[in-house]
PDB file of N, CA and C in Angstrom:
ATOM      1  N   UNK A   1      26.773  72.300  23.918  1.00 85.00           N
ATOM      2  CA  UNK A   1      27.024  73.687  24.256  1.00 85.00           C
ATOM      3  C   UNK A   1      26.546  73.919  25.688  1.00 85.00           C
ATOM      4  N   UNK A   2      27.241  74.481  26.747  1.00 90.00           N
ATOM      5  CA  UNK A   2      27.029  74.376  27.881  1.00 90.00           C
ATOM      6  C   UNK A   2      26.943  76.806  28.242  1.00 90.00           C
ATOM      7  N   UNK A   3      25.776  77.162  28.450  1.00 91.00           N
ATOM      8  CA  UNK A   3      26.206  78.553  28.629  1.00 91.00           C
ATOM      9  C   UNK A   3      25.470  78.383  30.504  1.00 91.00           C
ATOM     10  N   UNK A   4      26.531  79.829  31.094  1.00 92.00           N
ATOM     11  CA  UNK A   4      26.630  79.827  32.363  1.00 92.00           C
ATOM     12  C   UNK A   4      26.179  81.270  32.798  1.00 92.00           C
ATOM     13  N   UNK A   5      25.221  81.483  33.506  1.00 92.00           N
ATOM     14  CA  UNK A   5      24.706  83.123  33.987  1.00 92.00           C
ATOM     15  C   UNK A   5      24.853  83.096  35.848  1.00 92.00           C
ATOM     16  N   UNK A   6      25.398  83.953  35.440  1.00 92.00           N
ATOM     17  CA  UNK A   6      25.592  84.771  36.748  1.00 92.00           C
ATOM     18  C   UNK A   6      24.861  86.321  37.110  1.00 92.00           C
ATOM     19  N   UNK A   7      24.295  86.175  38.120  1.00 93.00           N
ATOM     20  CA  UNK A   7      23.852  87.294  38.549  1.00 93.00           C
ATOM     21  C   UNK A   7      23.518  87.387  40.163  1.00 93.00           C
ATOM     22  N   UNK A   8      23.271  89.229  40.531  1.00 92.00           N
ATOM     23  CA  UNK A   8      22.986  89.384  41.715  1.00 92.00           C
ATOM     24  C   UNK A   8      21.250  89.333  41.733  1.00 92.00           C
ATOM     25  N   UNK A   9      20.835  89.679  42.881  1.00 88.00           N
ATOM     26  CA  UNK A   9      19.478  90.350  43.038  1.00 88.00           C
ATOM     27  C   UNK A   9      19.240  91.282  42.558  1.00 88.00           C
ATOM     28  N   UNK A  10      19.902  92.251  42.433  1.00 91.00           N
ATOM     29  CA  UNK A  10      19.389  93.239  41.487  1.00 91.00           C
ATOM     30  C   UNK A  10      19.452  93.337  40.118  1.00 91.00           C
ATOM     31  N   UNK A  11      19.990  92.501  39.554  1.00 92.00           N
ATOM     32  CA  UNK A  11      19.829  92.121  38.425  1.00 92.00           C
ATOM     33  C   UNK A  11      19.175  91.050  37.811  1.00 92.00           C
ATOM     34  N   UNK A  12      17.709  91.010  38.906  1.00 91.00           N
ATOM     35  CA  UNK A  12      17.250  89.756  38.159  1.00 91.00           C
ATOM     36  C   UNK A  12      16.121  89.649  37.539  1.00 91.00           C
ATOM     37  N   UNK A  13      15.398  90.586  37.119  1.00 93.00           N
ATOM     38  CA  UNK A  13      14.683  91.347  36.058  1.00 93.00           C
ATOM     39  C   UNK A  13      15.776  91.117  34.665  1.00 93.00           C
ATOM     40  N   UNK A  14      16.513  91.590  34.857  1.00 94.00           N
ATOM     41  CA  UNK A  14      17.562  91.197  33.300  1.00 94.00           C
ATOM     42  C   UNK A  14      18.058  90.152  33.303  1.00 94.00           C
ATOM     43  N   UNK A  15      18.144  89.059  34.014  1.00 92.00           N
ATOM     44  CA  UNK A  15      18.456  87.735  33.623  1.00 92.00           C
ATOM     45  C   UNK A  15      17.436  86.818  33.692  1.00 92.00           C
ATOM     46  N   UNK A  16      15.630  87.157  34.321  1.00 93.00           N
ATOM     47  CA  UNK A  16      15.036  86.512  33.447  1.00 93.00           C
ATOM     48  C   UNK A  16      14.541  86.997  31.866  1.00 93.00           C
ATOM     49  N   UNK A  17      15.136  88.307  31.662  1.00 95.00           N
ATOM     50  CA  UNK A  17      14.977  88.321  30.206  1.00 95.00           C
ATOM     51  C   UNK A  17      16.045  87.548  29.463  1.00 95.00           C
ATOM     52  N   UNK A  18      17.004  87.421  29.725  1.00 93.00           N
ATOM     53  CA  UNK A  18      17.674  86.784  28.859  1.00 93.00           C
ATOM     54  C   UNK A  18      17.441  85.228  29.334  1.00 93.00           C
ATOM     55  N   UNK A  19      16.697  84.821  30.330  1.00 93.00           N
ATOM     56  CA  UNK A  19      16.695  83.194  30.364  1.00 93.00           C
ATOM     57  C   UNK A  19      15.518  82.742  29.361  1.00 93.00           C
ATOM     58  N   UNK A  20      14.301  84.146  29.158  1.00 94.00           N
ATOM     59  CA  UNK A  20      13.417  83.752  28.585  1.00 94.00           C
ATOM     60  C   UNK A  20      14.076  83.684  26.872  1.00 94.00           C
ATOM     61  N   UNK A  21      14.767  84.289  26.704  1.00 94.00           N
ATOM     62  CA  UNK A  21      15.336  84.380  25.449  1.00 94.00           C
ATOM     63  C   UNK A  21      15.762  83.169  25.005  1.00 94.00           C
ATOM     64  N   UNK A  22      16.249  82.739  26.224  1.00 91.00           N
ATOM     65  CA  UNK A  22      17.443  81.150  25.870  1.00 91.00           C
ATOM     66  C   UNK A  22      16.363  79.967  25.519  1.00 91.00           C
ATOM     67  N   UNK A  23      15.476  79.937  26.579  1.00 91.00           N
ATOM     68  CA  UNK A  23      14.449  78.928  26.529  1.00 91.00           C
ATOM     69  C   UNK A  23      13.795  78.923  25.105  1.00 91.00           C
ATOM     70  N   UNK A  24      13.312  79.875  24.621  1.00 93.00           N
ATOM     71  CA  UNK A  24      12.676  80.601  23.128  1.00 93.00           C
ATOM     72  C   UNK A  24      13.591  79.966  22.222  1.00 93.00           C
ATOM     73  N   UNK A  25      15.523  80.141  22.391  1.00 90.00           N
ATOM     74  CA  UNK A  25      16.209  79.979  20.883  1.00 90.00           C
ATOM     75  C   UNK A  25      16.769  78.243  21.277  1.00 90.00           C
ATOM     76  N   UNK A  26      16.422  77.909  22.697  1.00 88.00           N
ATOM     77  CA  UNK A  26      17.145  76.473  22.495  1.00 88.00           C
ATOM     78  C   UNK A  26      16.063  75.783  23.756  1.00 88.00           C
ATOM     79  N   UNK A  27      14.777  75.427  22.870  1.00 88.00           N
ATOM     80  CA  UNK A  27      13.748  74.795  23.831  1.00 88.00           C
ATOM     81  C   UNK A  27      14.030  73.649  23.969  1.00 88.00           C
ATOM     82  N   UNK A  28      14.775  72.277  23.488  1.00 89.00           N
ATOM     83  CA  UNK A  28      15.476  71.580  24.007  1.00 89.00           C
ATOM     84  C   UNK A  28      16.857  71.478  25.461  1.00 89.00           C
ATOM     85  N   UNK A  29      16.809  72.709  25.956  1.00 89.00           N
ATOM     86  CA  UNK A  29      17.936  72.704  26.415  1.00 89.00           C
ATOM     87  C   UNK A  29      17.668  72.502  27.678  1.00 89.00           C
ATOM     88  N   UNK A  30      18.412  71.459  28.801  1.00 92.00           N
ATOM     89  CA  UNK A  30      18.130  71.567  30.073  1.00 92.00           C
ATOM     90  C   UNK A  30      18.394  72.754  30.752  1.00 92.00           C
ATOM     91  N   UNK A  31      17.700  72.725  31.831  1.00 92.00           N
ATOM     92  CA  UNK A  31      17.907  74.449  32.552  1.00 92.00           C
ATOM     93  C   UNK A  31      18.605  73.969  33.980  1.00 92.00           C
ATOM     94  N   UNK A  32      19.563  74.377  34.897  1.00 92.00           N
ATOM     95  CA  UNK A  32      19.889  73.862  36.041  1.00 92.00           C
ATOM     96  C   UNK A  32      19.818  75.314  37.001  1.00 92.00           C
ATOM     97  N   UNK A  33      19.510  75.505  38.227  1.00 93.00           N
ATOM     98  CA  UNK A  33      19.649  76.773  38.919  1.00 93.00           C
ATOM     99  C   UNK A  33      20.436  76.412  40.099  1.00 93.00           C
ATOM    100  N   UNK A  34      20.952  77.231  40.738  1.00 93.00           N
ATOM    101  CA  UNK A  34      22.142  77.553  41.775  1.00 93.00           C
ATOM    102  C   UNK A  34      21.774  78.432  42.216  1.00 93.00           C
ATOM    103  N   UNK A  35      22.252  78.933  43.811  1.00 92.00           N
ATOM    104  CA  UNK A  35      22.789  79.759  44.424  1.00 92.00           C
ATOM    105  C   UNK A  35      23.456  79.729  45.402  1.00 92.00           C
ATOM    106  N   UNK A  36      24.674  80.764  45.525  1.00 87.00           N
ATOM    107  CA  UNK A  36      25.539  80.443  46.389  1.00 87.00           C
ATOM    108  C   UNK A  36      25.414  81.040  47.619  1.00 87.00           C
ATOM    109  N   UNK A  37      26.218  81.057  48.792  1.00 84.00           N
ATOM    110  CA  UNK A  37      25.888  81.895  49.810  1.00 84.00           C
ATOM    111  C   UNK A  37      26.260  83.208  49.727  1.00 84.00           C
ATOM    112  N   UNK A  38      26.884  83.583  49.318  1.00 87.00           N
ATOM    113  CA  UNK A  38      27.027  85.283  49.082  1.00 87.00           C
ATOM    114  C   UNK A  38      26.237  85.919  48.183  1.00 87.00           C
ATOM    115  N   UNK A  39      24.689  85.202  47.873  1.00 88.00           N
ATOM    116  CA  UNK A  39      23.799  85.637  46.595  1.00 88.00           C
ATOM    117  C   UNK A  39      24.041  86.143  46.023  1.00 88.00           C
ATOM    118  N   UNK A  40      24.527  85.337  45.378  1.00 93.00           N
ATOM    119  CA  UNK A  40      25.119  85.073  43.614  1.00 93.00           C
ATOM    120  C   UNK A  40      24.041  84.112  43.190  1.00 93.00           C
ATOM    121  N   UNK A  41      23.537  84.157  42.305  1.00 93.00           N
ATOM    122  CA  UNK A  41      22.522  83.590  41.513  1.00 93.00           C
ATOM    123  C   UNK A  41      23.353  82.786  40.223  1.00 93.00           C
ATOM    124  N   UNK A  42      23.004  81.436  40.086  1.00 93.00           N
ATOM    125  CA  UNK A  42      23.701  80.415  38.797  1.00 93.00           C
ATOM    126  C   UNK A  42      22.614  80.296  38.043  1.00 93.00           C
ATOM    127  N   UNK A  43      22.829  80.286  36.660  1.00 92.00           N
ATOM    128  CA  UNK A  43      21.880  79.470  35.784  1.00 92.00           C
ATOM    129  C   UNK A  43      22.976  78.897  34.794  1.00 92.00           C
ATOM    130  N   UNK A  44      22.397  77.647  34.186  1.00 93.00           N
ATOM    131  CA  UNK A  44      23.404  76.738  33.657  1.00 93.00           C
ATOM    132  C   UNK A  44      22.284  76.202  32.604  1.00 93.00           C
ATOM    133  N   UNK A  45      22.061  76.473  31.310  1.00 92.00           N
ATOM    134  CA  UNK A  45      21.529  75.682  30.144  1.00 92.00           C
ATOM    135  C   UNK A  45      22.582  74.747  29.404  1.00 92.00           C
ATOM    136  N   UNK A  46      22.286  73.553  29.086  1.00 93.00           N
ATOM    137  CA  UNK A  46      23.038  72.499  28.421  1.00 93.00           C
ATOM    138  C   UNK A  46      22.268  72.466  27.162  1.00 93.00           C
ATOM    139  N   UNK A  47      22.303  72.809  26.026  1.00 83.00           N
ATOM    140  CA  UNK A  47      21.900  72.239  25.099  1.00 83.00           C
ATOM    141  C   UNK A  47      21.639  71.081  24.605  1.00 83.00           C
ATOM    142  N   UNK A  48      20.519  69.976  24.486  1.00 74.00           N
ATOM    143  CA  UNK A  48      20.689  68.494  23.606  1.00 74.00           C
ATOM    144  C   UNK A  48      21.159  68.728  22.089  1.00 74.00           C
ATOM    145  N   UNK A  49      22.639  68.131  21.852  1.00 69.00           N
ATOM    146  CA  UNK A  49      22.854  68.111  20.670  1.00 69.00           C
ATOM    147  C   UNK A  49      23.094  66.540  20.466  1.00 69.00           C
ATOM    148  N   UNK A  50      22.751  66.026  19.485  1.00 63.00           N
ATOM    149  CA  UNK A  50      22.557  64.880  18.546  1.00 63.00           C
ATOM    150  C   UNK A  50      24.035  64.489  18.578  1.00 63.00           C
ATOM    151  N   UNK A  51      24.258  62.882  18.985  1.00 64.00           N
ATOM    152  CA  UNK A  51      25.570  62.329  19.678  1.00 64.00           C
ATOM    153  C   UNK A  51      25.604  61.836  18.300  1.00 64.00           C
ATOM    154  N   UNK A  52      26.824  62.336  17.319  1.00 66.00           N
ATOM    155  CA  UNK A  52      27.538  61.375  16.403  1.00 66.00           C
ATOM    156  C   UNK A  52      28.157  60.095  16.656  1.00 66.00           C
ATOM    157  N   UNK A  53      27.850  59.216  15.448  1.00 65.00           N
ATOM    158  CA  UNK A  53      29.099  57.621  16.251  1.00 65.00           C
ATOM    159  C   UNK A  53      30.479  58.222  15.989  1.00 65.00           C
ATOM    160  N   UNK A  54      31.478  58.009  16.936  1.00 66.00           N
ATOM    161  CA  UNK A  54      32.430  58.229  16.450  1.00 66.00           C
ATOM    162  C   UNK A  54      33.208  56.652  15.397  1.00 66.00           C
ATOM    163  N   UNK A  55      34.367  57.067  14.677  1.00 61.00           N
ATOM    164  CA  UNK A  55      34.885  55.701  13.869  1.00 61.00           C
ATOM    165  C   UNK A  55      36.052  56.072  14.106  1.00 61.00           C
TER     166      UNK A  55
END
């Protein structure tokens, strides 16, 4: 499961509440951060999910 956040500066009081949220419901999950030049703010969590064999 791959989820993607976007935000400005002024919204970044509410997207570390919801990053703290993410970290809390998927503490396995890698965290990646971004930003672009027109500050825009990226956050990118990957979830570790358990690789089935395929047959």
């Amino acid at each position: 499961m791959k989820i993607k956040i976007t935000y400005r500066a002024e919204d970044e009081a509410r997207a570390a509440h919801v990053r703290a949220l993410l970290r809390r419901e998927l503490p396995r999950a890698k965290e990646h951060e971004s930003r672009a030049p027109d500050g825009v703010h990226c956050v990118y969590f990957r979830a570790a999910e358990a690789r089935t064999k395929r047959e």
